[in-house]
Each structure stands twice: as structure tokens, then as C-alpha cells.
Amino acid sequence: MTDIKELLLSRIRDVQDYPEPGVLFKDITPLLADPAAFTALTDALAELCVRHGATKVVGLEARGFILGAPVAIRAGLGFIPVRKAGKLPGATLKQCYDLEYGSAEIEVHAEDLSADDRVMVIDDVLATGGTAEAALHLIRSAGAEVAGVAVLMELGFLPGRERLNPALRGAPLDALLVV
């Protein structure tokens, strides 16, 4: 696992003062551009889906789509996008959540998840945990079970894990990297 961590870390670029002064942005586009690194990431996340008995993968808009879709294919599972409100046609389930300044809402097609599903949430970064927490509530409101949450990296200096722990209800939270 040390080799994959080193590979992934070597392909993540730090961008100072983006999107605002004082923020160190973790840019994963160099990782996505490297087929060996992207494949290693996809395989590692897919293995977690299989290990935790997932039947579906949920990807959180937007970078969770980039990671979640190939992970679902690699694990032999269906992929369900969790979108920002107003982006999906038809009947949807919605979940509001608080942001640092204001609030937001995510949604999923009502028919995409059922009580037969064990859902793995995939995203690129766990920061404050608000979006992932909302996704867990959304999955459960659809009647599905949460198999776990897996992310490329967790920003360990932010309280995302602490915020997410109650909503996980014992489901695992896996971060390939903690930075």
C-alpha cells in the first residue's frame, strides 16, 4: 500500500491561494492524466467496494463522478450520480445541508436506489464532511443501506471525519491518503 500512496501523492499538485488566499488546493488533474496512477486509484477504490459488499456506487458531484464511474465498472457494480439540485429530470429525492456560508441541496433519482442496495459513496476529498453526510441521509431515505464511504484523500486538519462518524452508523470510512 505504501507504493500506491507514494504514486498517488506524487501526482497530486498543491496550488497555493486557490480558490482564495490562504487555501492550499489539492489538484488531482495530474493524477487523472496519468493512466497508471488513475488505474491504481480506480483499482484501490473498487477493491474497497467489493470488500464492503457494495451493490451500487454513488458518486458525488462533480469529481466523485470522475472517480465513481470507473470504480463502479471495475467492481462490476451500477453507478448512481448524486447531483446538485435541479440537475436531474423526473422524480427525485432531495437532501439539504449546511455549507460554511449558506446551504445547498443534493438529489438522486427516486427509482435508482432500493432496499436491496448496499451503497458505497465515492468522492475525491473528505474536507468538512457536509456533502458526504447529506449523501448518507439521501441513500437511507431511498431505503438503501450504506456500505461505506471511500475517498482518495482526507484533509486530516479539517473535522470531516468527526462530522461524518454519526451519519456512518458504523459503516466504514476509508481514505487512501490523509493529508
Tab-separated table of N, CA, C and O in Angstrom, residues 11-30 63 124-125 127 153 155 157 179:
chain	number	residue	atom	x	y	z
A	11	ARG	N	1.352	12.509	-7.755
A	11	ARG	CA	0.551	13.023	-8.872
A	11	ARG	C	-0.485	14.051	-8.438
A	11	ARG	O	-1.309	14.462	-9.232
A	12	ILE	N	-0.461	14.445	-7.174
A	12	ILE	CA	-1.374	15.482	-6.677
A	12	ILE	C	-0.570	16.768	-6.524
A	12	ILE	O	0.447	16.796	-5.836
A	13	ARG	N	-1.067	17.799	-7.197
A	13	ARG	CA	-0.353	19.080	-7.231
A	13	ARG	C	-0.968	20.031	-6.209
A	13	ARG	O	-2.194	20.176	-6.140
A	14	ASP	N	-0.111	20.676	-5.423
A	14	ASP	CA	-0.566	21.713	-4.493
A	14	ASP	C	-0.622	23.048	-5.213
A	14	ASP	O	0.345	23.435	-5.892
A	15	VAL	N	-1.746	23.742	-5.081
A	15	VAL	CA	-1.911	25.066	-5.685
A	15	VAL	C	-2.186	26.049	-4.549
A	15	VAL	O	-3.236	25.976	-3.902
A	16	GLN	N	-1.247	26.927	-4.321
A	16	GLN	CA	-1.361	27.918	-3.246
A	16	GLN	C	-2.416	28.968	-3.583
A	16	GLN	O	-2.536	29.376	-4.742
A	17	ASP	N	-3.132	29.402	-2.558
A	17	ASP	CA	-4.073	30.519	-2.660
A	17	ASP	C	-5.157	30.313	-3.712
A	17	ASP	O	-5.546	31.251	-4.418
A	18	TYR	N	-5.656	29.083	-3.816
A	18	TYR	CA	-6.760	28.805	-4.726
A	18	TYR	C	-7.811	27.998	-3.983
A	18	TYR	O	-7.457	27.048	-3.292
A	19	PRO	N	-9.048	28.340	-4.050
A	19	PRO	CA	-9.685	29.376	-4.865
A	19	PRO	C	-9.675	30.761	-4.234
A	19	PRO	O	-10.183	31.709	-4.828
A	20	GLU	N	-9.074	30.864	-3.045
A	20	GLU	CA	-8.958	32.167	-2.398
A	20	GLU	C	-7.679	32.193	-1.573
A	20	GLU	O	-7.101	31.142	-1.270
A	21	PRO	N	-7.204	33.388	-1.214
A	21	PRO	CA	-5.960	33.490	-0.445
A	21	PRO	C	-6.019	32.671	0.849
A	21	PRO	O	-7.042	32.618	1.525
A	22	GLY	N	-4.914	31.990	1.143
A	22	GLY	CA	-4.807	31.188	2.355
A	22	GLY	C	-5.201	29.731	2.198
A	22	GLY	O	-4.983	28.933	3.094
A	23	VAL	N	-5.774	29.365	1.043
A	23	VAL	CA	-6.197	27.986	0.802
A	23	VAL	C	-5.132	27.263	-0.016
A	23	VAL	O	-4.623	27.801	-1.001
A	24	LEU	N	-4.773	26.050	0.407
A	24	LEU	CA	-3.885	25.189	-0.356
A	24	LEU	C	-4.753	24.139	-1.030
A	24	LEU	O	-5.244	23.215	-0.380
A	25	PHE	N	-4.973	24.284	-2.341
A	25	PHE	CA	-5.851	23.416	-3.111
A	25	PHE	C	-5.086	22.173	-3.550
A	25	PHE	O	-3.962	22.268	-4.041
A	26	LYS	N	-5.703	21.008	-3.383
A	26	LYS	CA	-5.117	19.744	-3.815
A	26	LYS	C	-5.687	19.406	-5.191
A	26	LYS	O	-6.827	18.973	-5.310
A	27	ASP	N	-4.898	19.602	-6.234
A	27	ASP	CA	-5.322	19.404	-7.618
A	27	ASP	C	-5.037	17.972	-8.051
A	27	ASP	O	-3.875	17.551	-8.107
A	28	ILE	N	-6.102	17.222	-8.380
A	28	ILE	CA	-5.929	15.829	-8.779
A	28	ILE	C	-5.845	15.652	-10.295
A	28	ILE	O	-5.723	14.525	-10.762
A	29	THR	N	-5.899	16.735	-11.065
A	29	THR	CA	-5.871	16.569	-12.519
A	29	THR	C	-4.590	15.910	-13.020
A	29	THR	O	-4.665	15.117	-13.968
A	30	PRO	N	-3.403	16.145	-12.427
A	30	PRO	CA	-2.230	15.386	-12.880
A	30	PRO	C	-2.373	13.879	-12.639
A	30	PRO	O	-1.921	13.070	-13.443
A	63	ARG	N	-16.398	15.792	-8.870
A	63	ARG	CA	-15.245	14.908	-9.043
A	63	ARG	C	-15.527	13.485	-8.594
A	63	ARG	O	-14.865	12.553	-9.033
A	124	ASP	N	-13.631	12.448	-4.167
A	124	ASP	CA	-12.198	12.705	-4.233
A	124	ASP	C	-11.627	13.121	-2.887
A	124	ASP	O	-10.602	12.614	-2.454
A	125	VAL	N	-12.311	14.042	-2.195
A	125	VAL	CA	-11.765	14.614	-0.969
A	125	VAL	C	-12.824	14.645	0.125
A	125	VAL	O	-13.972	15.020	-0.122
A	127	ALA	N	-13.426	16.782	3.224
A	127	ALA	CA	-12.984	18.013	3.876
A	127	ALA	C	-13.816	18.221	5.140
A	127	ALA	O	-13.539	17.632	6.170
A	153	MET	N	-8.594	11.231	-0.816
A	153	MET	CA	-7.845	11.840	0.281
A	153	MET	C	-8.754	12.521	1.283
A	153	MET	O	-9.813	13.028	0.942
A	155	LEU	N	-8.649	15.445	4.208
A	155	LEU	CA	-7.916	16.583	4.750
A	155	LEU	C	-7.986	16.458	6.266
A	155	LEU	O	-8.968	16.849	6.887
A	157	PHE	N	-6.705	17.869	8.741
A	157	PHE	CA	-6.744	19.052	9.594
A	157	PHE	C	-8.146	19.662	9.667
A	157	PHE	O	-8.364	20.615	10.413
A	179	VAL	N	-3.994	13.804	4.310
A	179	VAL	CA	-3.017	14.893	4.143
A	179	VAL	C	-3.347	16.021	5.093
A	179	VAL	O	-4.426	16.100	5.625
